Amino acid sequence: MTAQIKTTITALALILLPLRSYAQDTTPATPPPPSATELISSYRFGEAANTLRSQIRAAREAGSPTGRLEKDLRTATLGESMLRATERVTIVDSISCSRDALFSLLRLSEECGRVAPATAFTDLGFSIDGATVFQNALQNTLFFARKDAAGKKKLFSSNRLANNTWTTPEPIALTSSEDATQDYPYLCADGRTLYFAAQGTESLGGYDIFVTRYDTETRSYLRPENVGMPFNSPANDYLMLIDDASGLGWFVTDRRQPASKVCVYCFVPNESREVFGENTNSAALRRAARLLRMADFQTDKPALTAARERLDALRSNKGRAAKAADFIVVSNDLVYGSPAAFRNETARRIAQQWSESKTQLQTDCDTLDKLRAQYATANAAERATLKDEILRLERQTLDTERSLQTMEKNMRAAELGK
C-alpha cells in the first residue's frame, strides 16, 4: 500500500469517526418505565400493584422502610376493585366553577333541605369545623362536621328546640375506619340515607364519597360503603346530593381542576346499580372511570332528554326550589307532575293514595317535632302523657314510610306494565 493510499484512508476514517459517534449519540434512549404514582394517576391500578409489590420485596431485602409503598399498594388494590365496578349512569351536565359559586349550582327540591357553607350558620351556640352544613326541609335539624376528642373531624347533628336554641351536638356513630376525617354530609329526603365524604384508609385518594343508611330497628347507621367510580377518584370528591323529587343527583370533585375550582356534575341516579359490561375494553373502562368523555354517559337519549327538562325546570325557578309535588319519578325517562298524569287506572289510584300519605306524613312529623319540644320543658306528670303520644306517632310515621315505599314500587310497576 502506497503512502498516498494510506493517507487517503486515514483522512476518510477521521471524517467518518465523528459521524459514527454522532449517530450513536442521537439514538433515542429507552424511556424509563412509569412509576407507581403515574400508573395510579392513569388508572392502571393492576400494573401499579405489581410494581409496588416488587418494590416492597426489594425494600424488605434491603432493610428499608415500606410504609409508604404499602399505603400506595392499598390504593392500587382498592382502585383495581373499584374500576371493575364502574357504574354506568346518565350524566346530564357538568360545570366548572369557583368553590364560592358551588352552592348556587346545587338546586334541590323543597323537601330535600339545603346544603350551605358552614359560614352561613352563626350564633348556634357551638362551633362547626367542617366545610358544609346540611339543614333539613323543616329547618330543625343540622348535620355537620366538628372535631372530636382526638382532633379528627367527625359528623355531628343538632336539633332546634321550641325556643329556637340548638341542642348540644351529638356524634353520628358510623362504623368506619377510626382514622378517617369526615365532612360534607347530606341526608336524603327519606330521613335515612346519608351521604358524606371521608378521607382515610378506605378512600382511594383525598376525600371519597360514602353512603350509609339508618336502621330503624337497631337505631344505628349501617357500615358506610364507598360509592365507587366514576364518582370517586384519586383526587378529592366532596359532595353527593340525591333529589328523589326531581330524579336528579349532583356530585362535586376537584379532579383535573385548578386549586380554586371544582366541577359539579348533574346525573340521573340509578334505581339499582348498573355497571359497564364485561365487553368494555380496559382502555374504554379507564376512560369512563376517569370521566374523560361525557358521551360515554349519555347513551340513553330518552333519559337524557327527560333529565334535562327536569333540570331546566329547577333552574327556571330563579332561585326558588321546586316543590316535591311538582315531580313524580316513574323511571329515569318518565316523570309526571301529578297523580292525574298516570295513564294506568290502578297506578293513578295508588299515586293518589301515595300523595295523600305523604301529606299526612308531613303533618305527623310536624306534630312530632312540637311534642318533642314540649317534652323538653314539661314536668314529670306531663312527660308521662307526652311520652305515650310521641311513641305512638313515631310508630305511625315509621309505618307510613314503609307504606310509601310499597306504594311507590306498586304504582311504578302498574304504570310500566311490570
Coordinates of N, CA and C in Angstrom, one line a residue, residues 246-363:
S246 N -87.0 15.3 42.1 CA -86.8 15.6 40.6 C -86.1 14.5 39.9
G247 N -85.7 13.4 40.6 CA -85.0 12.3 40.0 C -83.6 12.7 39.5
L248 N -83.0 13.7 40.1 CA -81.6 14.1 39.7 C -80.7 14.0 40.9
G249 N -79.4 14.0 40.6 CA -78.4 13.9 41.6 C -77.2 14.8 41.2
W250 N -76.4 15.2 42.2 CA -75.2 16.0 41.9 C -74.0 15.5 42.7
F251 N -72.9 15.5 42.1 CA -71.6 15.3 42.9 C -70.6 16.3 42.5
V252 N -69.7 16.5 43.4 CA -68.7 17.6 43.3 C -67.3 17.0 43.4
T253 N -66.4 17.3 42.5 CA -65.0 16.8 42.5 C -64.0 17.9 42.1
D254 N -62.8 17.8 42.5 CA -61.7 18.7 42.1 C -60.8 18.1 41.1
R255 N -61.1 16.9 40.6 CA -60.2 16.2 39.6 C -60.0 17.1 38.4
R256 N -58.8 17.2 37.9 CA -58.4 18.0 36.8 C -58.9 19.4 36.8
Q257 N -58.9 20.0 38.1 CA -59.3 21.4 38.3 C -58.2 22.1 38.9
P258 N -58.1 23.4 38.6 CA -57.1 24.2 39.4 C -57.5 24.3 40.8
A259 N -56.6 24.8 41.7 CA -56.8 24.8 43.1 C -58.0 25.5 43.6
S260 N -58.4 26.6 42.8 CA -59.5 27.4 43.3 C -60.9 26.9 42.7
K261 N -60.9 25.8 42.0 CA -62.1 25.4 41.3 C -62.5 24.0 41.6
V262 N -63.8 23.7 41.4 CA -64.3 22.3 41.4 C -65.2 22.1 40.2
C263 N -65.6 20.9 40.0 CA -66.5 20.6 38.9 C -67.8 20.0 39.5
V264 N -68.9 20.5 39.1 CA -70.2 20.0 39.6 C -70.9 19.2 38.4
Y265 N -71.1 17.9 38.7 CA -71.8 17.0 37.7 C -73.2 16.8 38.2
C266 N -74.2 16.9 37.2 CA -75.6 16.6 37.5 C -75.8 15.2 36.7
F267 N -76.5 14.3 37.4 CA -76.7 13.0 36.8 C -78.0 12.4 37.2
V268 N -78.4 11.3 36.6 CA -79.6 10.6 36.9 C -79.3 9.4 37.8
P269 N -79.7 9.3 39.0 CA -79.3 8.2 39.9 C -80.1 6.9 39.4
N270 N -79.4 5.8 39.4 CA -80.0 4.5 39.1 C -80.8 4.0 40.2
E271 N -81.9 3.3 39.9 CA -82.7 2.7 40.9 C -81.9 1.5 41.5
S272 N -81.2 0.8 40.6 CA -80.3 -0.3 41.1 C -79.0 -0.1 40.3
R273 N -77.9 -0.5 40.9 CA -76.6 -0.2 40.3 C -76.4 -0.9 38.9
E274 N -76.0 -0.2 37.9 CA -75.7 -0.7 36.6 C -74.2 -0.4 36.3
V275 N -73.5 -1.4 35.9 CA -72.1 -1.2 35.6 C -71.8 -1.4 34.1
F276 N -70.6 -1.0 33.7 CA -70.2 -1.2 32.3 C -70.0 -2.7 32.1
G277 N -70.4 -3.2 31.0 CA -70.4 -4.6 30.7 C -69.0 -5.2 30.6
E278 N -68.9 -6.5 30.7 CA -67.7 -7.2 30.6 C -67.0 -7.0 29.2
N279 N -67.8 -6.7 28.2 CA -67.3 -6.5 26.9 C -66.6 -5.1 26.7
T280 N -66.6 -4.3 27.7 CA -66.0 -3.0 27.6 C -64.5 -3.2 27.8
N281 N -63.7 -2.8 26.8 CA -62.2 -3.0 26.9 C -61.6 -2.1 27.9
S282 N -60.4 -2.5 28.4 CA -59.8 -1.8 29.5 C -59.6 -0.3 29.3
A283 N -59.2 0.1 28.1 CA -59.0 1.5 27.8 C -60.3 2.3 27.9
A284 N -61.4 1.8 27.4 CA -62.7 2.4 27.5 C -63.2 2.5 28.9
L285 N -62.9 1.4 29.7 CA -63.3 1.4 31.1 C -62.6 2.4 31.9
R286 N -61.3 2.6 31.6 CA -60.5 3.6 32.4 C -60.9 5.0 32.0
R287 N -61.3 5.2 30.7 CA -61.8 6.5 30.2 C -63.1 6.8 30.9
A288 N -63.9 5.9 31.1 CA -65.2 6.1 31.7 C -65.0 6.4 33.2
A289 N -64.2 5.6 33.8 CA -64.0 5.8 35.3 C -63.4 7.1 35.6
R290 N -62.6 7.7 34.7 CA -62.0 9.0 34.9 C -62.9 10.1 34.4
L291 N -64.0 9.8 33.8 CA -64.9 10.9 33.3 C -64.3 11.7 32.3
L292 N -63.6 11.1 31.4 CA -62.8 11.9 30.3 C -63.7 12.3 29.2
R293 N -64.9 11.5 29.0 CA -65.7 11.8 27.8 C -67.2 11.7 28.2
M294 N -67.9 12.8 28.1 CA -69.3 12.8 28.5 C -70.1 11.8 27.7
A295 N -69.7 11.6 26.4 CA -70.5 10.8 25.6 C -70.7 9.4 26.1
D296 N -69.7 8.9 26.9 CA -69.8 7.6 27.5 C -71.0 7.5 28.5
F297 N -71.5 8.6 28.9 CA -72.5 8.6 29.9 C -73.8 9.2 29.4
Q298 N -73.9 9.4 28.1 CA -75.1 10.0 27.5 C -75.7 9.1 26.4
T299 N -75.6 7.8 26.5 CA -76.1 6.9 25.5 C -77.6 6.7 25.6
D300 N -78.2 6.9 26.7 CA -79.6 6.7 26.9 C -80.3 8.1 26.6
K301 N -80.6 8.3 25.3 CA -81.1 9.6 24.9 C -82.4 10.0 25.5
P302 N -83.4 9.1 25.6 CA -84.7 9.5 26.2 C -84.5 9.9 27.7
A303 N -83.6 9.2 28.4 CA -83.4 9.5 29.8 C -82.7 10.9 29.9
L304 N -81.8 11.1 29.0 CA -81.0 12.3 29.0 C -81.9 13.5 28.7
T305 N -82.8 13.4 27.7 CA -83.7 14.5 27.3 C -84.7 14.8 28.5
A306 N -85.2 13.7 29.1 CA -86.2 14.0 30.2 C -85.5 14.6 31.4
A307 N -84.2 14.2 31.7 CA -83.5 14.7 32.8 C -83.2 16.2 32.6
R308 N -82.8 16.5 31.3 CA -82.5 17.9 31.0 C -83.7 18.8 31.2
E309 N -84.9 18.3 30.9 CA -86.1 19.1 31.1 C -86.4 19.3 32.6
R310 N -86.1 18.3 33.4 CA -86.3 18.4 34.8 C -85.3 19.4 35.4
L311 N -84.0 19.4 34.9 CA -83.0 20.3 35.4 C -83.4 21.7 35.0
D312 N -83.9 21.9 33.8 CA -84.3 23.2 33.3 C -85.4 23.8 34.2
A313 N -86.3 22.8 34.6 CA -87.4 23.2 35.5 C -86.9 23.7 36.8
L314 N -85.9 23.1 37.4 CA -85.4 23.5 38.6 C -84.7 24.9 38.5
R315 N -83.9 25.0 37.4 CA -83.1 26.3 37.2 C -84.1 27.4 36.9
S316 N -85.2 27.2 36.2 CA -86.1 28.3 35.8 C -86.8 28.9 36.9
N317 N -86.8 28.3 38.1 CA -87.5 28.8 39.2 C -86.8 30.0 39.8
K318 N -85.6 30.4 39.2 CA -84.9 31.6 39.6 C -84.6 31.7 41.1
G319 N -84.1 30.6 41.6 CA -83.6 30.5 43.0 C -84.6 29.9 43.9
R320 N -85.9 29.8 43.4 CA -86.9 29.1 44.3 C -86.9 27.6 44.0
A321 N -86.7 26.8 45.0 CA -86.6 25.3 44.7 C -88.0 24.8 44.3
A322 N -88.0 23.8 43.5 CA -89.2 23.2 43.1 C -89.8 22.4 44.2
K323 N -91.1 22.3 44.3 CA -91.7 21.5 45.3 C -91.7 20.1 44.9
A324 N -91.7 19.2 45.9 CA -91.7 17.8 45.6 C -92.9 17.3 44.8
A325 N -94.1 18.0 45.1 CA -95.3 17.6 44.4 C -95.2 17.9 42.9
D326 N -94.3 18.7 42.5 CA -94.1 19.0 41.1 C -93.7 17.8 40.3
F327 N -93.1 16.8 40.9 CA -92.5 15.7 40.2 C -92.9 14.4 40.9
I328 N -93.2 13.4 40.0 CA -93.4 12.0 40.5 C -92.5 11.2 39.5
V329 N -91.4 10.7 40.0 CA -90.5 10.0 39.1 C -91.0 8.5 39.0
V330 N -91.3 8.2 37.7 CA -91.8 6.8 37.4 C -90.6 6.0 37.0
S331 N -89.7 6.5 36.2 CA -88.5 5.9 35.7 C -87.5 7.0 35.3
N332 N -86.3 6.6 34.9 CA -85.3 7.6 34.5 C -85.8 8.6 33.4
D333 N -86.7 8.1 32.5 CA -87.1 9.0 31.4 C -88.6 9.2 31.4
L334 N -89.3 9.0 32.6 CA -90.7 9.2 32.7 C -91.0 9.9 34.0
V335 N -91.4 11.1 34.0 CA -91.7 11.9 35.2 C -93.0 12.6 35.0
Y336 N -93.9 12.5 36.0 CA -95.2 13.1 36.0 C -95.3 14.3 37.0
G337 N -96.2 15.2 36.6 CA -96.4 16.4 37.5 C -97.4 16.2 38.6
S338 N -98.3 15.2 38.5 CA -99.3 14.9 39.5 C -99.9 13.5 39.3
P339 N -100.6 13.0 40.3 CA -101.2 11.6 40.1 C -102.1 11.5 38.9
A340 N -102.8 12.6 38.5 CA -103.7 12.6 37.4 C -103.0 12.3 36.1
A341 N -101.7 12.4 36.0 CA -100.9 12.2 34.8 C -100.7 10.7 34.5
F342 N -101.0 9.9 35.5 CA -100.8 8.4 35.2 C -101.8 7.9 34.3
R343 N -101.4 7.1 33.3 CA -102.3 6.5 32.3 C -103.0 5.3 32.8
N344 N -102.3 4.5 33.6 CA -102.9 3.3 34.1 C -103.8 3.6 35.3
E345 N -105.0 3.1 35.3 CA -106.0 3.4 36.3 C -105.5 3.0 37.7
T346 N -105.0 1.8 37.8 CA -104.5 1.3 39.1 C -103.4 2.1 39.6
A347 N -102.4 2.5 38.7 CA -101.3 3.3 39.1 C -101.8 4.7 39.5
R348 N -102.8 5.2 38.8 CA -103.3 6.6 39.2 C -103.9 6.5 40.6
R349 N -104.6 5.5 40.9 CA -105.3 5.4 42.2 C -104.2 5.2 43.3
I350 N -103.2 4.4 43.0 CA -102.1 4.3 44.0 C -101.3 5.6 44.2
A351 N -101.1 6.3 43.1 CA -100.4 7.5 43.2 C -101.2 8.6 44.0
Q352 N -102.5 8.6 43.9 CA -103.3 9.5 44.7 C -103.2 9.2 46.2
Q353 N -103.2 7.8 46.5 CA -103.0 7.4 47.9 C -101.7 7.8 48.4
W354 N -100.7 7.6 47.5 CA -99.3 7.9 47.9 C -99.1 9.4 48.2
S355 N -99.7 10.3 47.4 CA -99.7 11.7 47.6 C -100.3 12.1 48.9
E356 N -101.5 11.5 49.2 CA -102.2 11.8 50.4 C -101.4 11.4 51.6
S357 N -100.8 10.2 51.5 CA -100.0 9.6 52.6 C -98.8 10.5 52.9
K358 N -98.2 11.1 51.8 CA -97.0 11.9 52.0 C -97.4 13.2 52.8
T359 N -98.6 13.7 52.4 CA -99.1 14.9 53.1 C -99.3 14.6 54.6
Q360 N -99.9 13.4 54.9 CA -100.2 13.0 56.2 C -98.9 12.8 57.0
L361 N -97.9 12.2 56.3 CA -96.6 12.0 57.0 C -96.0 13.3 57.4
Q362 N -96.1 14.3 56.5 CA -95.5 15.6 56.8 C -96.2 16.2 58.1
T363 N -97.5 16.1 58.1 CA -98.3 16.6 59.2 C -97.9 15.9 60.5

